Coordinates of C-alpha atoms in Angstrom, one line a residue:
M10 CA 32.2 76.8 112.2
G11 CA 29.6 74.6 114.1
R12 CA 26.4 76.1 112.1
T13 CA 28.3 76.4 108.9
A14 CA 29.2 72.7 108.0
P15 CA 25.8 71.5 108.6
S16 CA 24.1 74.0 106.4
R17 CA 26.4 73.1 103.9
R18 CA 25.4 69.8 104.1
K19 CA 21.9 70.5 103.9
L20 CA 21.8 72.6 101.0
G21 CA 24.0 70.2 99.0
L22 CA 21.6 67.3 99.9
L23 CA 18.4 69.4 98.8
F24 CA 20.4 70.8 95.4
T25 CA 21.4 67.5 94.6
L26 CA 17.8 65.7 94.8
Y27 CA 15.8 68.5 93.4
F28 CA 18.6 68.0 90.4
C29 CA 17.7 64.5 89.9
Q30 CA 14.0 65.4 89.9
G31 CA 14.2 68.2 87.2
L32 CA 16.0 65.6 84.8
P33 CA 13.1 64.0 83.4
G34 CA 11.0 67.3 83.1
G35 CA 13.9 69.1 81.1
F36 CA 14.2 66.2 79.0
L37 CA 10.5 66.3 78.4
A38 CA 10.5 70.1 78.0
V39 CA 13.7 70.3 75.5
V40 CA 14.9 67.6 73.8
V41 CA 11.2 66.0 73.0
P42 CA 9.6 69.4 71.5
V43 CA 13.3 69.6 69.7
I44 CA 12.7 65.8 67.9
L45 CA 9.3 66.5 67.3
R46 CA 10.0 69.8 65.5
E47 CA 12.6 68.5 63.2
Q48 CA 10.2 65.5 62.3
G49 CA 7.6 68.0 61.1
M50 CA 5.2 67.9 64.0
S51 CA 2.9 71.0 64.5
L52 CA 3.2 73.4 67.3
T53 CA -0.1 72.3 68.6
T54 CA 1.3 68.8 69.0
I55 CA 4.4 70.0 70.7
G56 CA 2.1 71.8 73.2
L57 CA 0.2 68.6 73.8
A58 CA 3.3 66.5 74.8
S59 CA 3.3 68.8 78.0
F60 CA 0.5 66.3 79.3
L61 CA 3.0 63.8 80.1
S62 CA 4.0 65.4 83.0
L63 CA 0.3 65.4 84.6
P64 CA 1.9 63.5 87.8
W65 CA 3.5 66.7 89.0
V66 CA -0.2 68.3 88.7
L67 CA -2.0 65.3 90.1
K68 CA 0.5 64.5 93.0
I69 CA -1.5 66.3 95.4
L70 CA -3.9 63.2 95.1
W71 CA -1.2 61.0 97.3
A72 CA 0.9 63.6 98.8
P73 CA -1.0 63.0 102.3
L74 CA 0.1 59.5 102.1
V75 CA 3.7 60.5 102.1
D76 CA 3.1 62.8 105.2
R77 CA 1.3 59.7 107.0
Y78 CA 2.9 56.7 106.2
A79 CA 6.4 55.7 106.6
S80 CA 8.9 53.2 108.2
A81 CA 10.6 54.6 111.5
R82 CA 13.6 52.4 110.6
I83 CA 14.2 54.1 107.2
G84 CA 13.3 57.3 108.1
R85 CA 9.9 59.5 107.3
R86 CA 10.9 61.0 104.3
K87 CA 13.9 58.4 103.0
S88 CA 10.9 55.7 103.2
W89 CA 9.5 57.4 100.0
I90 CA 12.3 59.0 98.5
L91 CA 14.5 55.8 97.8
P92 CA 11.8 53.6 96.3
A93 CA 10.8 56.6 93.9
Q94 CA 14.6 56.7 93.1
L95 CA 14.8 52.9 92.6
G96 CA 11.7 53.4 90.3
M97 CA 13.3 56.3 88.3
L98 CA 16.5 53.7 87.9
A99 CA 14.5 51.0 86.6
V100 CA 12.7 53.2 84.1
T101 CA 15.8 55.0 83.0
A102 CA 17.5 51.7 82.5
T103 CA 14.5 50.6 80.5
F104 CA 14.8 53.9 78.2
M105 CA 18.3 52.5 77.3
V106 CA 17.1 49.0 75.5
V107 CA 14.1 51.1 73.4
E108 CA 14.1 52.2 70.3
P109 CA 11.9 55.3 70.2
E110 CA 11.3 55.1 66.5
H111 CA 9.6 51.8 66.7
S112 CA 8.2 52.0 70.1
L113 CA 6.2 55.2 70.3
L114 CA 3.3 54.0 72.9
L115 CA 6.0 52.4 75.4
V116 CA 8.0 55.8 75.3
V117 CA 4.9 57.7 76.3
V118 CA 3.9 55.0 78.9
L119 CA 7.7 55.2 80.3
F120 CA 7.6 58.8 80.2
A121 CA 4.5 59.0 82.5
A122 CA 5.8 56.5 85.1
L123 CA 9.4 58.4 85.1
N124 CA 7.4 61.6 86.1
L125 CA 5.1 59.5 88.5
F126 CA 8.1 58.6 90.5
A127 CA 10.0 61.9 90.3
A128 CA 6.7 63.7 91.2
T129 CA 6.4 61.4 94.0
Q130 CA 10.1 61.9 95.1
D131 CA 9.4 65.7 95.1
I132 CA 6.7 65.1 97.6
A133 CA 9.2 63.7 100.0
V134 CA 12.0 65.9 99.5
D135 CA 9.6 68.9 99.9
G136 CA 8.7 67.6 103.1
L137 CA 12.4 67.2 104.0
A138 CA 13.3 70.6 103.3
V139 CA 10.4 71.7 105.7
D140 CA 11.8 69.5 108.5
M141 CA 15.6 70.4 108.0
L142 CA 15.6 74.0 107.1
D143 CA 15.6 76.6 110.3
P144 CA 13.9 79.9 109.5
G145 CA 17.4 81.6 109.0
E146 CA 18.2 79.0 106.2
M147 CA 15.1 79.3 104.1
G148 CA 16.5 82.0 101.5
P149 CA 20.1 80.1 100.9
G150 CA 17.4 76.6 101.0
N151 CA 15.2 77.8 98.5
A152 CA 18.1 78.8 96.1
A153 CA 19.3 75.4 96.5
Q154 CA 16.0 74.1 95.7
V155 CA 15.3 76.2 92.6
A156 CA 18.6 75.9 91.3
G157 CA 19.3 72.2 91.8
F158 CA 15.4 71.8 89.9
K159 CA 16.5 74.5 87.6
L160 CA 19.9 73.0 86.6
G161 CA 18.5 69.4 86.5
N162 CA 15.9 70.6 83.9
L163 CA 18.6 72.3 82.0
F164 CA 21.0 69.4 82.2
G165 CA 18.5 66.8 81.2
G166 CA 17.2 68.9 78.5
G167 CA 20.0 71.3 77.0
V168 CA 23.0 69.4 78.2
L169 CA 21.7 66.0 77.2
L170 CA 20.3 67.6 74.0
A171 CA 23.8 68.8 72.7
L172 CA 25.5 65.6 73.7
S173 CA 23.0 63.5 71.9
G174 CA 24.8 63.4 68.8
W175 CA 27.8 62.1 70.8
L176 CA 26.1 59.8 73.0
G177 CA 22.9 58.9 71.5
W178 CA 19.6 57.6 73.2
R179 CA 20.8 55.2 75.1
G180 CA 23.9 57.5 76.3
D181 CA 21.7 60.2 77.4
F182 CA 19.6 57.7 79.5
A183 CA 23.1 56.2 81.0
V184 CA 24.1 59.7 82.5
M185 CA 20.6 60.2 83.7
S186 CA 20.5 56.9 85.5
A187 CA 24.2 57.5 87.0
C188 CA 22.9 61.2 88.3
I189 CA 20.2 59.4 90.0
L190 CA 22.3 56.7 91.6
G191 CA 24.8 59.3 92.9
A192 CA 21.8 61.4 94.6
M193 CA 20.8 58.1 95.8
L194 CA 24.4 57.2 97.6
L195 CA 24.5 60.5 98.9
L196 CA 20.9 60.4 100.6
L197 CA 21.9 57.2 102.2
R198 CA 24.9 58.7 103.6
T199 CA 23.0 61.6 105.3
P200 CA 21.0 61.2 108.5
E201 CA 17.4 62.2 108.8
R202 CA 15.9 64.6 111.3
S203 CA 13.8 62.3 113.9
V204 CA 10.4 63.3 114.5
S205 CA 7.9 62.3 116.9
R206 CA 4.7 59.8 116.1
A207 CA 2.4 62.5 116.9
E208 CA 4.0 64.8 114.8
W209 CA 4.3 62.1 112.1
Q210 CA 0.5 61.6 111.9
P211 CA -1.2 64.6 112.3
G212 CA -4.7 64.1 113.4
G213 CA -4.5 60.1 112.7
S214 CA -6.3 60.3 109.1
T215 CA -5.6 61.4 105.6
K216 CA -9.2 63.5 105.9
E217 CA -7.9 65.4 108.4
V218 CA -4.6 66.0 107.0
L219 CA -6.5 67.6 103.9
R220 CA -8.5 69.6 106.4
T221 CA -5.7 71.2 107.6
L222 CA -4.6 71.8 104.4
W223 CA -7.8 73.8 103.3
R224 CA -7.6 75.9 106.6
V225 CA -4.2 76.9 105.7
M226 CA -5.4 77.8 102.2
R227 CA -8.2 79.6 103.3
R228 CA -6.2 81.6 105.5
H229 CA -4.1 83.1 102.8
G230 CA -6.6 83.8 100.4
L231 CA -7.8 83.0 97.0
G232 CA -5.6 85.7 95.7
L233 CA -2.6 84.4 96.9
W234 CA -3.2 80.8 95.4
L235 CA -4.2 82.6 92.1
L236 CA -0.8 84.5 91.9
L237 CA 1.0 81.4 92.1
L238 CA -1.0 79.7 89.0
Y239 CA -0.3 82.8 87.3
A240 CA 3.3 83.1 87.8
K241 CA 3.9 79.7 86.1
F242 CA 1.5 80.5 83.5
G243 CA 3.0 83.6 82.2
E244 CA 6.4 82.1 82.1
T245 CA 5.6 79.1 80.3
F246 CA 3.1 80.2 78.1
G247 CA 5.9 83.2 76.6
G248 CA 8.8 80.4 76.9
A249 CA 7.4 77.0 75.6
M250 CA 7.8 77.8 71.9
V251 CA 11.8 79.2 72.1
K252 CA 13.0 75.4 71.5
P253 CA 10.8 74.7 68.3
M254 CA 11.5 78.6 67.2
L255 CA 15.1 77.8 67.4
V256 CA 14.7 74.9 65.2
D257 CA 12.7 76.6 62.8
H258 CA 15.7 79.1 62.5
G259 CA 17.7 76.4 61.2
F260 CA 20.0 75.5 64.6
A261 CA 21.0 72.2 65.1
R262 CA 20.1 70.2 68.3
E263 CA 23.7 70.4 69.5
Q264 CA 23.4 74.4 69.3
I265 CA 20.2 74.3 71.0
G266 CA 21.4 72.1 74.0
F267 CA 24.8 74.5 74.3
I268 CA 22.5 77.7 74.2
D269 CA 19.5 76.0 77.1
G270 CA 22.0 73.7 78.9
I271 CA 25.4 75.2 79.1
F272 CA 24.7 79.2 79.2
G273 CA 21.2 78.7 80.1
A274 CA 22.1 76.5 83.1
A275 CA 25.1 79.2 84.4
F276 CA 22.3 82.3 84.3
T277 CA 19.8 80.3 86.0
I278 CA 21.9 79.4 88.9
A279 CA 23.3 83.1 89.2
G280 CA 19.6 84.3 89.0
A281 CA 18.7 81.8 91.8
A282 CA 21.6 82.5 94.1
L283 CA 21.0 86.3 93.8
A284 CA 17.4 86.0 94.8
G285 CA 18.4 83.9 97.7
V286 CA 20.4 86.5 99.0
L287 CA 17.8 89.3 98.2
S288 CA 14.8 87.0 99.5
R289 CA 16.4 87.4 103.1
K290 CA 16.3 91.1 102.9
H291 CA 13.4 92.2 100.6
G292 CA 10.9 89.2 101.3
W293 CA 9.5 87.0 98.7
W294 CA 7.3 89.6 96.8
G295 CA 10.2 92.0 96.3
V296 CA 12.2 89.2 94.7
V297 CA 9.1 88.2 92.5
A298 CA 8.6 91.9 91.3
V299 CA 12.2 92.7 90.0
F300 CA 12.8 89.4 88.5
S301 CA 9.5 88.9 86.8
A302 CA 10.0 92.3 85.5
V303 CA 13.2 91.3 83.8
Q304 CA 11.9 88.2 82.3
G305 CA 8.8 89.9 81.0
V306 CA 11.6 92.0 79.3
M307 CA 13.3 89.2 77.9
L308 CA 10.7 87.5 76.5
I309 CA 9.2 90.1 74.7
A310 CA 12.9 90.8 73.6
I311 CA 13.2 87.3 72.0
G312 CA 10.0 87.6 70.3
V313 CA 10.9 90.7 68.7
Y314 CA 14.7 89.4 67.8
Q315 CA 13.6 86.3 66.3
T316 CA 11.6 88.0 63.5
G317 CA 14.8 89.0 61.9
E318 CA 18.0 87.3 61.6
I319 CA 18.8 85.2 64.8
T320 CA 22.6 85.1 65.8
M321 CA 24.1 82.5 68.4
T322 CA 25.6 85.6 70.5
G323 CA 22.4 87.4 70.3
I324 CA 20.0 84.5 71.4
I325 CA 22.6 83.2 74.3
V326 CA 22.6 86.6 75.6
L327 CA 18.7 87.2 75.6
N328 CA 18.1 83.3 76.4
G329 CA 20.6 83.5 79.2
L330 CA 18.9 86.5 80.6
E331 CA 15.5 85.2 80.5
N332 CA 16.6 82.2 82.6
F333 CA 18.4 84.2 85.2
A334 CA 15.2 86.0 85.9
G335 CA 13.5 82.8 85.6
G336 CA 15.7 81.3 88.6
G337 CA 14.9 84.4 90.5
V338 CA 11.3 84.3 90.3
G339 CA 11.4 80.7 91.2
V340 CA 13.4 81.3 94.5
G341 CA 10.7 84.0 95.3
I342 CA 7.8 81.6 94.9
F343 CA 9.4 78.8 96.9
A344 CA 9.8 81.0 99.6
L345 CA 6.3 82.0 99.5
A346 CA 5.1 78.5 99.2
M347 CA 7.4 77.3 102.4
G348 CA 6.3 80.0 104.4
L349 CA 2.7 79.0 104.1
C350 CA 4.2 75.4 105.5
E351 CA 3.5 73.8 109.1
R352 CA 5.8 71.2 109.8
E353 CA 3.2 68.5 110.7
V354 CA 2.0 68.5 107.0
G355 CA 4.7 70.3 105.2
A356 CA 4.8 68.0 102.5
T357 CA 1.3 68.1 101.9
Q358 CA 1.0 71.9 102.1
F359 CA 4.2 72.4 100.0
T360 CA 3.0 70.2 97.5
A361 CA -0.2 72.1 97.3
A362 CA 1.3 75.0 96.5
Q363 CA 3.8 73.9 94.0
V364 CA 0.9 71.8 91.9
V365 CA -1.3 75.4 91.9
Y366 CA 2.4 76.7 90.5
M367 CA 2.7 73.9 88.1
S368 CA -0.8 73.6 87.0
G369 CA 0.1 77.3 85.3
A370 CA 2.4 75.4 82.8
A371 CA 0.0 72.5 82.1
L372 CA -2.6 74.9 81.2
A373 CA -0.1 77.0 79.1
A374 CA 2.0 74.7 77.1
P375 CA -1.0 73.3 75.0
L376 CA -2.4 76.4 74.7
S377 CA 0.7 78.2 73.7
G378 CA 1.4 75.8 70.7
A379 CA -2.2 76.2 69.6
V380 CA -1.7 80.1 69.7
A381 CA 1.7 80.0 68.0
D382 CA 0.4 77.9 65.1
A383 CA -2.4 80.2 64.1
V384 CA -0.7 83.7 64.8
G385 CA 3.1 82.8 64.9
Y386 CA 5.9 83.2 67.6
L387 CA 5.9 86.9 68.2
P388 CA 2.3 87.4 69.7
V389 CA 3.0 84.3 72.0
M390 CA 6.3 85.7 73.4
A391 CA 4.8 89.4 73.5
A392 CA 1.8 88.1 75.5
G393 CA 4.2 86.0 77.9
G394 CA 6.1 88.9 78.6
A395 CA 3.3 91.0 79.1
M396 CA 1.8 88.6 81.8
A397 CA 5.6 88.6 83.5
L398 CA 5.3 92.5 83.8
I399 CA 2.0 92.1 85.3
L400 CA 2.9 89.9 87.8
A401 CA 5.7 92.2 88.7
W402 CA 3.0 94.5 89.5
L403 CA 1.0 92.1 91.5
A404 CA 3.4 90.7 93.8
P405 CA 4.3 93.6 95.8
T406 CA 0.6 94.4 96.2
V407 CA -0.3 90.8 97.3
G408 CA 2.7 90.8 99.5
R409 CA 2.3 93.8 101.4
R410 CA -1.5 93.1 101.8
R411 CA -0.7 90.0 103.4
W412 CA 2.7 90.5 105.4
G413 CA 3.3 94.0 105.3
A414 CA 6.9 94.6 104.9
G415 CA 6.9 91.2 103.6

């Protein structure tokens, strides 16, 4: 009983923090494409909107500062998490008084700022996870991270989209603000693990932190980092056009929100939870292989299915299974990334792995929109599915080569 309660508190805190970090990305990935498509915007333009999430790719530039500088009184990780949360609150509160139809440039700037604060919080929370999780807690911890972030994406996107007809723009951001405030209150009530000053400032300079990071990257080889990049590229290339496709098939935004936010969230949590259990027995590469194979089949199935008449039940099942598989792949990738980290520079190293992973999405989304405009949805989704199937084949090869049994 003594170990169970602390573990639950750790997992609950990580889940909540990652949930809040996922809210802005979900809104940008789901609500914005649906609104743009309803207004007649091209798929290429919708794909380019993903560049507003650029802070998630660039965050490696300031990650060493998060590892190195902090207030001993507030806490190494809280020193960055709390100000980032305050920044997110300020932006979401501003959104509540902005009219998006008449202030497009301001909306763009605010979304970039919101992602900047969320990405900075993510760096510190990644470090917090590395600090607080024991080796035996990595599997459940990774599941809490992925489930929290994915659910935040789905809530910020699908659920808020479904509620937008009732709550409106201001109401959506009021809910988002309440979620962030709740996470902040939970963090304030949770003590942070104390660390020595030697561990806090590894080597004494940002240059030496980055040198340590480079050593870790070289040790594990280029193939492993390309695997991280490729994993997210295929998933995003095939899945980025699902929401615009549903708009084209006549689905209302509330229906799309229901499909993606309610059922998608449930399937994602189930996939992440199952993968968290399986990763402890079979290693990250086994989890990635199985769930990537399922994801590839589902992306191809969605592409074929949308060429005919789409029913609510049919798309809920196919999209739900794709989300289930995506949750599992995410857990395997998070387990891989965390296994590369040293506690002294955990935030920087985990952030580096995550940035490589997220760069795949940044590259894939604009390309997906442009290709879909040229050749249609089916080839794009089929290509994304094929990439996921290739990942299912590559993961065991890389895993056995680097770690033997995984």
